[in-house]
Tab-separated table of C-alpha atoms and ligand atoms in Angstrom:
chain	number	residue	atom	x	y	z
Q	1	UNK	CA	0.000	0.000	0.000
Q	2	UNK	CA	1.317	3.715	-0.647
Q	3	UNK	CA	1.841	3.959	2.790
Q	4	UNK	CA	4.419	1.424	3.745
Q	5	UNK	CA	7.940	2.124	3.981
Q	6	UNK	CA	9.270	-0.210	1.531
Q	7	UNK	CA	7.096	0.672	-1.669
Q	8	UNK	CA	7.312	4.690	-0.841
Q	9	UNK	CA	9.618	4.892	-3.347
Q	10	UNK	CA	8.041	3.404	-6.382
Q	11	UNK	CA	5.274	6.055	-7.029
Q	12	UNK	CA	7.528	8.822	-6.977
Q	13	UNK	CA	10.974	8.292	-8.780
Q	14	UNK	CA	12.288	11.702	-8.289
Q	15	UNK	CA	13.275	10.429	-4.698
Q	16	UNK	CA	12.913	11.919	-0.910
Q	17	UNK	CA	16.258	14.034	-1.515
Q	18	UNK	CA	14.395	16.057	-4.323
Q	19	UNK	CA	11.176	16.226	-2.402
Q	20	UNK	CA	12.449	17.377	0.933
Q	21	UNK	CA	14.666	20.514	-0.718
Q	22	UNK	CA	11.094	21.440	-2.907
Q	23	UNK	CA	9.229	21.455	0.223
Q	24	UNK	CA	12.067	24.001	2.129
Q	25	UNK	CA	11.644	25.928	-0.261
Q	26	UNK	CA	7.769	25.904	-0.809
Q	27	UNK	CA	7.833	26.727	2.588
Q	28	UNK	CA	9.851	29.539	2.301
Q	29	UNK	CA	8.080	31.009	-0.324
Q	30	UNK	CA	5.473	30.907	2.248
Q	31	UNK	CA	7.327	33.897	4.280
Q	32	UNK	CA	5.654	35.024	6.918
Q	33	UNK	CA	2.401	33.486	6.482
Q	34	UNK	CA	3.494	30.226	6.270
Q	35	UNK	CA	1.682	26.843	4.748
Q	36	UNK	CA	-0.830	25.014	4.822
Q	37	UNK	CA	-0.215	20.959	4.173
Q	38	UNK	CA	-3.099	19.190	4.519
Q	39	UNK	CA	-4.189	19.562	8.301
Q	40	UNK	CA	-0.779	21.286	9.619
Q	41	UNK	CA	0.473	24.776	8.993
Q	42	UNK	CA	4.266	25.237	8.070
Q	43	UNK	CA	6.470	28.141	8.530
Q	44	UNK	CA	9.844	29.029	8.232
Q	45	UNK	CA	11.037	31.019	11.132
Q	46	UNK	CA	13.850	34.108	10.430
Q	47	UNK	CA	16.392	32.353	12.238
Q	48	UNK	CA	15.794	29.498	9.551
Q	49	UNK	CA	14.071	26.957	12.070
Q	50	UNK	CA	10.744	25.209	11.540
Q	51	UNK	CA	7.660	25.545	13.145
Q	52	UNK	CA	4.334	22.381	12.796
Q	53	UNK	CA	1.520	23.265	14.642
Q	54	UNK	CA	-2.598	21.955	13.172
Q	55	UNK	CA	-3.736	24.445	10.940
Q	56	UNK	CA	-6.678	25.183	13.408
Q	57	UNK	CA	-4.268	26.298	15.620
Q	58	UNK	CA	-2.183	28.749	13.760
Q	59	UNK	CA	-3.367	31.629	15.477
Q	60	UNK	CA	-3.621	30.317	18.896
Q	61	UNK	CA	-1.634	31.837	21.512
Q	62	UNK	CA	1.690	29.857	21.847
Q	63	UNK	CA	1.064	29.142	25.944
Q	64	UNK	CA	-2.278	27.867	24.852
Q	65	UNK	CA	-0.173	25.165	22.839
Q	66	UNK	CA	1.877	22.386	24.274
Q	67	UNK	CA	5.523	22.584	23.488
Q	68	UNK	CA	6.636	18.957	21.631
Q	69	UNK	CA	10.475	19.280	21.190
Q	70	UNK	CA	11.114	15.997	20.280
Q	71	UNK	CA	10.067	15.292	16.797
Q	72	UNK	CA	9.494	11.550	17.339
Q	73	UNK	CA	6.512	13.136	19.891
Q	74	UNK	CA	4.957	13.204	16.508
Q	75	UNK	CA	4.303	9.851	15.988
Q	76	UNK	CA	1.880	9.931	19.401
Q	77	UNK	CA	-0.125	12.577	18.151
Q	78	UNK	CA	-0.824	11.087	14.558
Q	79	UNK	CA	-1.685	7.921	16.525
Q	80	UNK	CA	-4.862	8.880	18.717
Q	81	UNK	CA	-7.915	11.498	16.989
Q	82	UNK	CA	-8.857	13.847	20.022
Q	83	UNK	CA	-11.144	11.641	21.425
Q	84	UNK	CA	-8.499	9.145	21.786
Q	85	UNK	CA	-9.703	6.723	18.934
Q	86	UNK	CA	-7.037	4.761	16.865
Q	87	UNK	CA	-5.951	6.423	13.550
Q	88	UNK	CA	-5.241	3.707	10.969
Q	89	UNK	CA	-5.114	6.490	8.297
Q	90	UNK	CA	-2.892	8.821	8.581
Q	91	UNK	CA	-4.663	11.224	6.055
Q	92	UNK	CA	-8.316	11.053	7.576
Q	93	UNK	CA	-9.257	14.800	8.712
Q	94	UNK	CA	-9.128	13.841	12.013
Q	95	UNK	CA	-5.473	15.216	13.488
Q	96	UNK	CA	-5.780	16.278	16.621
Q	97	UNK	CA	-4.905	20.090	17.455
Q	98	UNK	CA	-3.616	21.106	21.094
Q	99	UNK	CA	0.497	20.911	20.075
Q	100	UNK	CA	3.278	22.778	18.525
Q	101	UNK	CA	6.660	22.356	17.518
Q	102	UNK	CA	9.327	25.557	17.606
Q	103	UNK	CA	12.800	25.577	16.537
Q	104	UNK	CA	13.160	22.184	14.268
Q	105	UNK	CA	15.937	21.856	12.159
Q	106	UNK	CA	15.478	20.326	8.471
Q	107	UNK	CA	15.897	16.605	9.738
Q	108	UNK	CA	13.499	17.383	12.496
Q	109	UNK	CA	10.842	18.582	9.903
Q	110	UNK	CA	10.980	16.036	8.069
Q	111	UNK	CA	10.954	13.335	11.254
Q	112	UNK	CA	7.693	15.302	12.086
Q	113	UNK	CA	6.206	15.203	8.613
Q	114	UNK	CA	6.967	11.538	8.222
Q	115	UNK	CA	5.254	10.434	11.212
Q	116	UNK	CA	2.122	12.629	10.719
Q	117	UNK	CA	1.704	11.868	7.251
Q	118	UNK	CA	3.905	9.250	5.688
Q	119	UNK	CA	5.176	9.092	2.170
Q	120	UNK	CA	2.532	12.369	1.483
Q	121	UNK	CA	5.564	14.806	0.824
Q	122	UNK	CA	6.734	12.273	-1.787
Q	123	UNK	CA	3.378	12.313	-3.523
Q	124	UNK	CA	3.054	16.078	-3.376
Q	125	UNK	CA	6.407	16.384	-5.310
Q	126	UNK	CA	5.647	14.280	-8.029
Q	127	UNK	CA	1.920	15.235	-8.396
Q	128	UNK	CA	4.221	18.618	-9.033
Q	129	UNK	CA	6.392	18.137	-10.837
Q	130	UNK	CA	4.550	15.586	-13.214
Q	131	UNK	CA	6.327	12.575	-12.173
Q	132	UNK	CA	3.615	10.311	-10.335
Q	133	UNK	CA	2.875	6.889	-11.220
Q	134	UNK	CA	0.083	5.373	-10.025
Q	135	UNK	CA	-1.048	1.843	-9.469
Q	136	UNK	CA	-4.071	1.620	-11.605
Q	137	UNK	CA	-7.297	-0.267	-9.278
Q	138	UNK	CA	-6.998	-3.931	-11.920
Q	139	UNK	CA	-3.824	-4.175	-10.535
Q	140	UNK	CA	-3.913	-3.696	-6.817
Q	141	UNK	CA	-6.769	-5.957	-6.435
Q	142	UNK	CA	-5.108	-8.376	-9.106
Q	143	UNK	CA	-2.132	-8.813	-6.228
Q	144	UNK	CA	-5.090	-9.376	-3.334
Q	145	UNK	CA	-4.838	-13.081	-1.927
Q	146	UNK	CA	-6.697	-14.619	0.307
Q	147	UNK	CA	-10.007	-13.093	1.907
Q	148	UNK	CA	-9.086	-10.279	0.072
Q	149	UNK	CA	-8.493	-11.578	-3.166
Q	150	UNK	CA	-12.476	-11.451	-4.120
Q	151	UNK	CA	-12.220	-7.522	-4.331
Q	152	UNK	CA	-11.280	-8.088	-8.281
Q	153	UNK	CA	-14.802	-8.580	-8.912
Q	154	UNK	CA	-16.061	-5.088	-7.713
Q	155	UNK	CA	-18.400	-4.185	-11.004
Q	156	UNK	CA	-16.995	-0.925	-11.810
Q	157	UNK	CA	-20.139	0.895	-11.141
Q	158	UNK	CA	-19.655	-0.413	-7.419
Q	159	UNK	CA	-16.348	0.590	-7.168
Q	160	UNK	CA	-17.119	4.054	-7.978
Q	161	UNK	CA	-19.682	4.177	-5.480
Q	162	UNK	CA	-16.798	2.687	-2.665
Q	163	UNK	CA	-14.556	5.454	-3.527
Q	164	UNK	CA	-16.848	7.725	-2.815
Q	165	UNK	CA	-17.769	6.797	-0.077
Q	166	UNK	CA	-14.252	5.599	1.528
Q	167	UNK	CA	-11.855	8.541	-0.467
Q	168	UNK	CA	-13.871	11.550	-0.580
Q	169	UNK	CA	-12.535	14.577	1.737
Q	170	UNK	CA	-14.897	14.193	4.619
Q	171	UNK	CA	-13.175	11.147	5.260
Q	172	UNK	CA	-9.476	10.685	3.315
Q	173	UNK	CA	-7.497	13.894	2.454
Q	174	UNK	CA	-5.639	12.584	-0.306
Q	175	UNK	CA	-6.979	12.915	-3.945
Q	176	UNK	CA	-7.680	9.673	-5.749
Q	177	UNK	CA	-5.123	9.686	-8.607
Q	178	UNK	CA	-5.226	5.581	-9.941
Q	179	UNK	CA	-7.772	4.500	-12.358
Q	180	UNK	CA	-9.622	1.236	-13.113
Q	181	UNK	CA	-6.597	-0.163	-15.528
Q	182	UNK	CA	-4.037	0.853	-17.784
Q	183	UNK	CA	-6.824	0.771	-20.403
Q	184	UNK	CA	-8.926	3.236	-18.041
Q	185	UNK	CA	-6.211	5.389	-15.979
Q	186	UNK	CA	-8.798	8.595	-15.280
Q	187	UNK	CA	-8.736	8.772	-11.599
Q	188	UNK	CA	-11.461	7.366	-10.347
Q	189	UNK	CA	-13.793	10.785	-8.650
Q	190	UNK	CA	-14.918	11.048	-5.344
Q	191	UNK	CA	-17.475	13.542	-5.849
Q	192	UNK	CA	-16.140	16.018	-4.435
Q	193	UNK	CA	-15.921	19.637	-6.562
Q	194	UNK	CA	-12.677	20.028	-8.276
Q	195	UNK	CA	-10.021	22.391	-6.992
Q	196	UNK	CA	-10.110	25.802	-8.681
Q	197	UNK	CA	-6.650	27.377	-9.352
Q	198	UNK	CA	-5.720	30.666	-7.470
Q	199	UNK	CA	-9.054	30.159	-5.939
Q	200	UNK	CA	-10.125	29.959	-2.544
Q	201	UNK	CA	-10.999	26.377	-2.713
Q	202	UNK	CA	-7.353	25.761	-4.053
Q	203	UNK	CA	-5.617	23.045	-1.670
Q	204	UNK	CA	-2.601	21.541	-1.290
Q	205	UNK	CA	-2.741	18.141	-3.407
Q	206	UNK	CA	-1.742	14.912	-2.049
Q	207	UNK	CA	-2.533	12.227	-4.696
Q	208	UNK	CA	-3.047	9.054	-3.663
Q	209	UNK	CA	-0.936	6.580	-5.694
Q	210	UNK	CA	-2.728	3.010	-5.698
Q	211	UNK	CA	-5.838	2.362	-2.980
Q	212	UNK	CA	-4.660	2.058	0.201
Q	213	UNK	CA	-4.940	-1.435	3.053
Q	214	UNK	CA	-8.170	-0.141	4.403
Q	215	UNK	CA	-10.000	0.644	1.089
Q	216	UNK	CA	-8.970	-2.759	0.270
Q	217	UNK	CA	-10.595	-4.022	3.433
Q	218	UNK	CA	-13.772	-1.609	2.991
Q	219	UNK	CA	-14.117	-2.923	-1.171
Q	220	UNK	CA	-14.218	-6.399	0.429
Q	221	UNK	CA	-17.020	-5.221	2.858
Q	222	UNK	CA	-18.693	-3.829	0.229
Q	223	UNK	CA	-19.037	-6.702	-2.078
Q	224	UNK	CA	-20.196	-8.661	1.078
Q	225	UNK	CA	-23.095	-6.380	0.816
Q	226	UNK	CA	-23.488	-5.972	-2.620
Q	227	UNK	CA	-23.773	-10.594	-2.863
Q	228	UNK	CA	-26.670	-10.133	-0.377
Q	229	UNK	CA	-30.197	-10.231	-2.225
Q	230	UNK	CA	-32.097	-6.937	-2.244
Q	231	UNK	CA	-35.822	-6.318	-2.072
Q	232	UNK	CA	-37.989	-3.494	-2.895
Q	233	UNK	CA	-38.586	-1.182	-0.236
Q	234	UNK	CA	-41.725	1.382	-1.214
Q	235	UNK	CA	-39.847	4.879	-1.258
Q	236	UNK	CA	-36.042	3.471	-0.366
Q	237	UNK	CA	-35.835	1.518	-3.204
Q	238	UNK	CA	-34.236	-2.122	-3.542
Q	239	UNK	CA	-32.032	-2.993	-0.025
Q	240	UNK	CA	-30.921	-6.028	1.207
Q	241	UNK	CA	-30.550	-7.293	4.979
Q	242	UNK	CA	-27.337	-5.928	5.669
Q	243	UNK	CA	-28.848	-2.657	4.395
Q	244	UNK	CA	-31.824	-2.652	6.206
Q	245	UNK	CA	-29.913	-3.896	9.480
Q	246	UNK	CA	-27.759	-0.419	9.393
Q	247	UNK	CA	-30.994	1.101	9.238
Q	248	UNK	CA	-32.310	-0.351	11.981
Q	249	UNK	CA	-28.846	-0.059	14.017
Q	250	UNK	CA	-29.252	3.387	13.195
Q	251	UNK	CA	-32.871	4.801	13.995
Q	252	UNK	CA	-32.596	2.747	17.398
Q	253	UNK	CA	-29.219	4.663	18.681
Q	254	UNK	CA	-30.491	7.741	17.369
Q	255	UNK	CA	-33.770	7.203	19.095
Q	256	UNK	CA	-31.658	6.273	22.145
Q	257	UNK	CA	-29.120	8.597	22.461
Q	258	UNK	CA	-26.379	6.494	22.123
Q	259	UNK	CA	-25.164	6.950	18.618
Q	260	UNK	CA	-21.426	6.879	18.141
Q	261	UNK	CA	-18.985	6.567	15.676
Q	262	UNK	CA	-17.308	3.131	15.998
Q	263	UNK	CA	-13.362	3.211	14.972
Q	264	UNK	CA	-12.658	3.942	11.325
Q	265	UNK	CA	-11.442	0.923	10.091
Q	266	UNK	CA	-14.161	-1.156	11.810
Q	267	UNK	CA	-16.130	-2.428	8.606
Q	268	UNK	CA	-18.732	-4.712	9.973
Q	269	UNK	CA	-20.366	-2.558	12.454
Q	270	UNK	CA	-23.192	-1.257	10.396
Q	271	UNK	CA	-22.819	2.283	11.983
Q	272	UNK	CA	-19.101	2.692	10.563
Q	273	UNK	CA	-18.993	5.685	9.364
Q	274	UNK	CA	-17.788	4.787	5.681
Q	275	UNK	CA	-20.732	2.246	5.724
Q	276	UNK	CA	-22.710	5.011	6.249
Q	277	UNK	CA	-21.723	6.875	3.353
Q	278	UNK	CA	-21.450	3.869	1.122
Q	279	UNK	CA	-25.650	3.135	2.029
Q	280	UNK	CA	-26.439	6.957	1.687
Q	281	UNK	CA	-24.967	7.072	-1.879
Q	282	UNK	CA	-27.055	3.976	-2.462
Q	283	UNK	CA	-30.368	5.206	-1.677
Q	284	UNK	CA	-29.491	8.612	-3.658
Q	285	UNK	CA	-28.967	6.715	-6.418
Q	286	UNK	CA	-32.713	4.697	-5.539
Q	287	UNK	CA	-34.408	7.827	-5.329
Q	288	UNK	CA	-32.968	9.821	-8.477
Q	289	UNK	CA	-33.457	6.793	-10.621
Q	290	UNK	CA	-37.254	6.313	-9.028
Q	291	UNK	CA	-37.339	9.894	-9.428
Q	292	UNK	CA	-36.613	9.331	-13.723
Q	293	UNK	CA	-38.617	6.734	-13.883
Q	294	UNK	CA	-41.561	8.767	-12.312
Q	295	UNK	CA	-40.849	11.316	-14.863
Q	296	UNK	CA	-40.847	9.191	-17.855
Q	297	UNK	CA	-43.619	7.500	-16.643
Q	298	UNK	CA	-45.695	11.104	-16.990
Q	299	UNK	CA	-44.064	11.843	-19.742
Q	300	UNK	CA	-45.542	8.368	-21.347
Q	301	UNK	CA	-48.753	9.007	-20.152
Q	302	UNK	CA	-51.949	10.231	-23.069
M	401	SF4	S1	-7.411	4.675	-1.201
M	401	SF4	FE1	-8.819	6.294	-0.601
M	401	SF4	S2	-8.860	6.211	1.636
M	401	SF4	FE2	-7.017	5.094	0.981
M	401	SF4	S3	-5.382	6.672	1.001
M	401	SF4	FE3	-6.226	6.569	-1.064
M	401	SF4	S4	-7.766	8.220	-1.137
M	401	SF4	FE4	-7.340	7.764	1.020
Protein backbone atom coordinates (compact mmCIF):
# COMPACT_ATOMS: atom_id res chain seq x y z
CA UNK A 1 0.00 0.00 0.00
CA UNK A 2 1.32 3.71 -0.65
CA UNK A 3 1.84 3.96 2.79
CA UNK A 4 4.42 1.42 3.74
CA UNK A 5 7.94 2.12 3.98
CA UNK A 6 9.27 -0.21 1.53
CA UNK A 7 7.10 0.67 -1.67
CA UNK A 8 7.31 4.69 -0.84
CA UNK A 9 9.62 4.89 -3.35
CA UNK A 10 8.04 3.40 -6.38
CA UNK A 11 5.27 6.06 -7.03
CA UNK A 12 7.53 8.82 -6.98
CA UNK A 13 10.97 8.29 -8.78
CA UNK A 14 12.29 11.70 -8.29
CA UNK A 15 13.27 10.43 -4.70
CA UNK A 16 12.91 11.92 -0.91
CA UNK A 17 16.26 14.03 -1.51
CA UNK A 18 14.39 16.06 -4.32
CA UNK A 19 11.18 16.23 -2.40
CA UNK A 20 12.45 17.38 0.93
CA UNK A 21 14.67 20.51 -0.72
CA UNK A 22 11.09 21.44 -2.91
CA UNK A 23 9.23 21.45 0.22
CA UNK A 24 12.07 24.00 2.13
CA UNK A 25 11.64 25.93 -0.26
CA UNK A 26 7.77 25.90 -0.81
CA UNK A 27 7.83 26.73 2.59
CA UNK A 28 9.85 29.54 2.30
CA UNK A 29 8.08 31.01 -0.32
CA UNK A 30 5.47 30.91 2.25
CA UNK A 31 7.33 33.90 4.28
CA UNK A 32 5.65 35.02 6.92
CA UNK A 33 2.40 33.49 6.48
CA UNK A 34 3.49 30.23 6.27
CA UNK A 35 1.68 26.84 4.75
CA UNK A 36 -0.83 25.01 4.82
CA UNK A 37 -0.22 20.96 4.17
CA UNK A 38 -3.10 19.19 4.52
CA UNK A 39 -4.19 19.56 8.30
CA UNK A 40 -0.78 21.29 9.62
CA UNK A 41 0.47 24.78 8.99
CA UNK A 42 4.27 25.24 8.07
CA UNK A 43 6.47 28.14 8.53
CA UNK A 44 9.84 29.03 8.23
CA UNK A 45 11.04 31.02 11.13
CA UNK A 46 13.85 34.11 10.43
CA UNK A 47 16.39 32.35 12.24
CA UNK A 48 15.79 29.50 9.55
CA UNK A 49 14.07 26.96 12.07
CA UNK A 50 10.74 25.21 11.54
CA UNK A 51 7.66 25.55 13.15
CA UNK A 52 4.33 22.38 12.80
CA UNK A 53 1.52 23.26 14.64
CA UNK A 54 -2.60 21.95 13.17
CA UNK A 55 -3.74 24.44 10.94
CA UNK A 56 -6.68 25.18 13.41
CA UNK A 57 -4.27 26.30 15.62
CA UNK A 58 -2.18 28.75 13.76
CA UNK A 59 -3.37 31.63 15.48
CA UNK A 60 -3.62 30.32 18.90
CA UNK A 61 -1.63 31.84 21.51
CA UNK A 62 1.69 29.86 21.85
CA UNK A 63 1.06 29.14 25.94
CA UNK A 64 -2.28 27.87 24.85
CA UNK A 65 -0.17 25.17 22.84
CA UNK A 66 1.88 22.39 24.27
CA UNK A 67 5.52 22.58 23.49
CA UNK A 68 6.64 18.96 21.63
CA UNK A 69 10.48 19.28 21.19
CA UNK A 70 11.11 16.00 20.28
CA UNK A 71 10.07 15.29 16.80
CA UNK A 72 9.49 11.55 17.34
CA UNK A 73 6.51 13.14 19.89
CA UNK A 74 4.96 13.20 16.51
CA UNK A 75 4.30 9.85 15.99
CA UNK A 76 1.88 9.93 19.40
CA UNK A 77 -0.13 12.58 18.15
CA UNK A 78 -0.82 11.09 14.56
CA UNK A 79 -1.68 7.92 16.53
CA UNK A 80 -4.86 8.88 18.72
CA UNK A 81 -7.92 11.50 16.99
CA UNK A 82 -8.86 13.85 20.02
CA UNK A 83 -11.14 11.64 21.42
CA UNK A 84 -8.50 9.14 21.79
CA UNK A 85 -9.70 6.72 18.93
CA UNK A 86 -7.04 4.76 16.86
CA UNK A 87 -5.95 6.42 13.55
CA UNK A 88 -5.24 3.71 10.97
CA UNK A 89 -5.11 6.49 8.30
CA UNK A 90 -2.89 8.82 8.58
CA UNK A 91 -4.66 11.22 6.05
CA UNK A 92 -8.32 11.05 7.58
CA UNK A 93 -9.26 14.80 8.71
CA UNK A 94 -9.13 13.84 12.01
CA UNK A 95 -5.47 15.22 13.49
CA UNK A 96 -5.78 16.28 16.62
CA UNK A 97 -4.90 20.09 17.46
CA UNK A 98 -3.62 21.11 21.09
CA UNK A 99 0.50 20.91 20.08
CA UNK A 100 3.28 22.78 18.52
CA UNK A 101 6.66 22.36 17.52
CA UNK A 102 9.33 25.56 17.61
CA UNK A 103 12.80 25.58 16.54
CA UNK A 104 13.16 22.18 14.27
CA UNK A 105 15.94 21.86 12.16
CA UNK A 106 15.48 20.33 8.47
CA UNK A 107 15.90 16.60 9.74
CA UNK A 108 13.50 17.38 12.50
CA UNK A 109 10.84 18.58 9.90
CA UNK A 110 10.98 16.04 8.07
CA UNK A 111 10.95 13.34 11.25
CA UNK A 112 7.69 15.30 12.09
CA UNK A 113 6.21 15.20 8.61
CA UNK A 114 6.97 11.54 8.22
CA UNK A 115 5.25 10.43 11.21
CA UNK A 116 2.12 12.63 10.72
CA UNK A 117 1.70 11.87 7.25
CA UNK A 118 3.90 9.25 5.69
CA UNK A 119 5.18 9.09 2.17
CA UNK A 120 2.53 12.37 1.48
CA UNK A 121 5.56 14.81 0.82
CA UNK A 122 6.73 12.27 -1.79
CA UNK A 123 3.38 12.31 -3.52
CA UNK A 124 3.05 16.08 -3.38
CA UNK A 125 6.41 16.38 -5.31
CA UNK A 126 5.65 14.28 -8.03
CA UNK A 127 1.92 15.24 -8.40
CA UNK A 128 4.22 18.62 -9.03
CA UNK A 129 6.39 18.14 -10.84
CA UNK A 130 4.55 15.59 -13.21
CA UNK A 131 6.33 12.57 -12.17
CA UNK A 132 3.61 10.31 -10.33
CA UNK A 133 2.88 6.89 -11.22
CA UNK A 134 0.08 5.37 -10.03
CA UNK A 135 -1.05 1.84 -9.47
CA UNK A 136 -4.07 1.62 -11.61
CA UNK A 137 -7.30 -0.27 -9.28
CA UNK A 138 -7.00 -3.93 -11.92
CA UNK A 139 -3.82 -4.17 -10.53
CA UNK A 140 -3.91 -3.70 -6.82
CA UNK A 141 -6.77 -5.96 -6.43
CA UNK A 142 -5.11 -8.38 -9.11
CA UNK A 143 -2.13 -8.81 -6.23
CA UNK A 144 -5.09 -9.38 -3.33
CA UNK A 145 -4.84 -13.08 -1.93
CA UNK A 146 -6.70 -14.62 0.31
CA UNK A 147 -10.01 -13.09 1.91
CA UNK A 148 -9.09 -10.28 0.07
CA UNK A 149 -8.49 -11.58 -3.17
CA UNK A 150 -12.48 -11.45 -4.12
CA UNK A 151 -12.22 -7.52 -4.33
CA UNK A 152 -11.28 -8.09 -8.28
CA UNK A 153 -14.80 -8.58 -8.91
CA UNK A 154 -16.06 -5.09 -7.71
CA UNK A 155 -18.40 -4.18 -11.00
CA UNK A 156 -16.99 -0.92 -11.81
CA UNK A 157 -20.14 0.89 -11.14
CA UNK A 158 -19.66 -0.41 -7.42
CA UNK A 159 -16.35 0.59 -7.17
CA UNK A 160 -17.12 4.05 -7.98
CA UNK A 161 -19.68 4.18 -5.48
CA UNK A 162 -16.80 2.69 -2.67
CA UNK A 163 -14.56 5.45 -3.53
CA UNK A 164 -16.85 7.73 -2.82
CA UNK A 165 -17.77 6.80 -0.08
CA UNK A 166 -14.25 5.60 1.53
CA UNK A 167 -11.86 8.54 -0.47
CA UNK A 168 -13.87 11.55 -0.58
CA UNK A 169 -12.54 14.58 1.74
CA UNK A 170 -14.90 14.19 4.62
CA UNK A 171 -13.18 11.15 5.26
CA UNK A 172 -9.48 10.68 3.31
CA UNK A 173 -7.50 13.89 2.45
CA UNK A 174 -5.64 12.58 -0.31
CA UNK A 175 -6.98 12.91 -3.94
CA UNK A 176 -7.68 9.67 -5.75
CA UNK A 177 -5.12 9.69 -8.61
CA UNK A 178 -5.23 5.58 -9.94
CA UNK A 179 -7.77 4.50 -12.36
CA UNK A 180 -9.62 1.24 -13.11
CA UNK A 181 -6.60 -0.16 -15.53
CA UNK A 182 -4.04 0.85 -17.78
CA UNK A 183 -6.82 0.77 -20.40
CA UNK A 184 -8.93 3.24 -18.04
CA UNK A 185 -6.21 5.39 -15.98
CA UNK A 186 -8.80 8.59 -15.28
CA UNK A 187 -8.74 8.77 -11.60
CA UNK A 188 -11.46 7.37 -10.35
CA UNK A 189 -13.79 10.79 -8.65
CA UNK A 190 -14.92 11.05 -5.34
CA UNK A 191 -17.47 13.54 -5.85
CA UNK A 192 -16.14 16.02 -4.43
CA UNK A 193 -15.92 19.64 -6.56
CA UNK A 194 -12.68 20.03 -8.28
CA UNK A 195 -10.02 22.39 -6.99
CA UNK A 196 -10.11 25.80 -8.68
CA UNK A 197 -6.65 27.38 -9.35
CA UNK A 198 -5.72 30.67 -7.47
CA UNK A 199 -9.05 30.16 -5.94
CA UNK A 200 -10.13 29.96 -2.54
CA UNK A 201 -11.00 26.38 -2.71
CA UNK A 202 -7.35 25.76 -4.05
CA UNK A 203 -5.62 23.05 -1.67
CA UNK A 204 -2.60 21.54 -1.29
CA UNK A 205 -2.74 18.14 -3.41
CA UNK A 206 -1.74 14.91 -2.05
CA UNK A 207 -2.53 12.23 -4.70
CA UNK A 208 -3.05 9.05 -3.66
CA UNK A 209 -0.94 6.58 -5.69
CA UNK A 210 -2.73 3.01 -5.70
CA UNK A 211 -5.84 2.36 -2.98
CA UNK A 212 -4.66 2.06 0.20
CA UNK A 213 -4.94 -1.43 3.05
CA UNK A 214 -8.17 -0.14 4.40
CA UNK A 215 -10.00 0.64 1.09
CA UNK A 216 -8.97 -2.76 0.27
CA UNK A 217 -10.59 -4.02 3.43
CA UNK A 218 -13.77 -1.61 2.99
CA UNK A 219 -14.12 -2.92 -1.17
CA UNK A 220 -14.22 -6.40 0.43
CA UNK A 221 -17.02 -5.22 2.86
CA UNK A 222 -18.69 -3.83 0.23
CA UNK A 223 -19.04 -6.70 -2.08
CA UNK A 224 -20.20 -8.66 1.08
CA UNK A 225 -23.10 -6.38 0.82
CA UNK A 226 -23.49 -5.97 -2.62
CA UNK A 227 -23.77 -10.59 -2.86
CA UNK A 228 -26.67 -10.13 -0.38
CA UNK A 229 -30.20 -10.23 -2.22
CA UNK A 230 -32.10 -6.94 -2.24
CA UNK A 231 -35.82 -6.32 -2.07
CA UNK A 232 -37.99 -3.49 -2.90
CA UNK A 233 -38.59 -1.18 -0.24
CA UNK A 234 -41.73 1.38 -1.21
CA UNK A 235 -39.85 4.88 -1.26
CA UNK A 236 -36.04 3.47 -0.37
CA UNK A 237 -35.83 1.52 -3.20
CA UNK A 238 -34.24 -2.12 -3.54
CA UNK A 239 -32.03 -2.99 -0.03
CA UNK A 240 -30.92 -6.03 1.21
CA UNK A 241 -30.55 -7.29 4.98
CA UNK A 242 -27.34 -5.93 5.67
CA UNK A 243 -28.85 -2.66 4.40
CA UNK A 244 -31.82 -2.65 6.21
CA UNK A 245 -29.91 -3.90 9.48
CA UNK A 246 -27.76 -0.42 9.39
CA UNK A 247 -30.99 1.10 9.24
CA UNK A 248 -32.31 -0.35 11.98
CA UNK A 249 -28.85 -0.06 14.02
CA UNK A 250 -29.25 3.39 13.20
CA UNK A 251 -32.87 4.80 13.99
CA UNK A 252 -32.60 2.75 17.40
CA UNK A 253 -29.22 4.66 18.68
CA UNK A 254 -30.49 7.74 17.37
CA UNK A 255 -33.77 7.20 19.10
CA UNK A 256 -31.66 6.27 22.15
CA UNK A 257 -29.12 8.60 22.46
CA UNK A 258 -26.38 6.49 22.12
CA UNK A 259 -25.16 6.95 18.62
CA UNK A 260 -21.43 6.88 18.14
CA UNK A 261 -18.99 6.57 15.68
CA UNK A 262 -17.31 3.13 16.00
CA UNK A 263 -13.36 3.21 14.97
CA UNK A 264 -12.66 3.94 11.32
CA UNK A 265 -11.44 0.92 10.09
CA UNK A 266 -14.16 -1.16 11.81
CA UNK A 267 -16.13 -2.43 8.61
CA UNK A 268 -18.73 -4.71 9.97
CA UNK A 269 -20.37 -2.56 12.45
CA UNK A 270 -23.19 -1.26 10.40
CA UNK A 271 -22.82 2.28 11.98
CA UNK A 272 -19.10 2.69 10.56
CA UNK A 273 -18.99 5.68 9.36
CA UNK A 274 -17.79 4.79 5.68
CA UNK A 275 -20.73 2.25 5.72
CA UNK A 276 -22.71 5.01 6.25
CA UNK A 277 -21.72 6.88 3.35
CA UNK A 278 -21.45 3.87 1.12
CA UNK A 279 -25.65 3.14 2.03
CA UNK A 280 -26.44 6.96 1.69
CA UNK A 281 -24.97 7.07 -1.88
CA UNK A 282 -27.06 3.98 -2.46
CA UNK A 283 -30.37 5.21 -1.68
CA UNK A 284 -29.49 8.61 -3.66
CA UNK A 285 -28.97 6.71 -6.42
CA UNK A 286 -32.71 4.70 -5.54
CA UNK A 287 -34.41 7.83 -5.33
CA UNK A 288 -32.97 9.82 -8.48
CA UNK A 289 -33.46 6.79 -10.62
CA UNK A 290 -37.25 6.31 -9.03
CA UNK A 291 -37.34 9.89 -9.43
CA UNK A 292 -36.61 9.33 -13.72
CA UNK A 293 -38.62 6.73 -13.88
CA UNK A 294 -41.56 8.77 -12.31
CA UNK A 295 -40.85 11.32 -14.86
CA UNK A 296 -40.85 9.19 -17.85
CA UNK A 297 -43.62 7.50 -16.64
CA UNK A 298 -45.70 11.10 -16.99
CA UNK A 299 -44.06 11.84 -19.74
CA UNK A 300 -45.54 8.37 -21.35
CA UNK A 301 -48.75 9.01 -20.15
CA UNK A 302 -51.95 10.23 -23.07
S1 LIG B 1 -7.41 4.68 -1.20
FE1 LIG B 1 -8.82 6.29 -0.60
S2 LIG B 1 -8.86 6.21 1.64
FE2 LIG B 1 -7.02 5.09 0.98
S3 LIG B 1 -5.38 6.67 1.00
FE3 LIG B 1 -6.23 6.57 -1.06
S4 LIG B 1 -7.77 8.22 -1.14
FE4 LIG B 1 -7.34 7.76 1.02
Amino acid sequence: MSDQVSERGQHAPLGLAQARIALVQWIREGGAEGREFLQVHLRQTEAGHFTVRHRDDRDRAAVELELLTDPFDAREIAQTTAEGLHRPLKTSPNLRPGWRFEALDEPGLWTVLDYLYPACVNHWHAERTGTLQPTQWEQTAGRQSGMYAPVRLLPGEVLRDAVRARCADAVCLRRVAWGFSEDDPQPISTGDAPEQNGSANERTVVPCPEACSLFISFARTVLQIERAPRKEVPGLGPLNEPELQQIRALVASTAGGTLDAPREGEFDLPLNQRRLRYLSIRLERAASEEKVDDESGERAAP
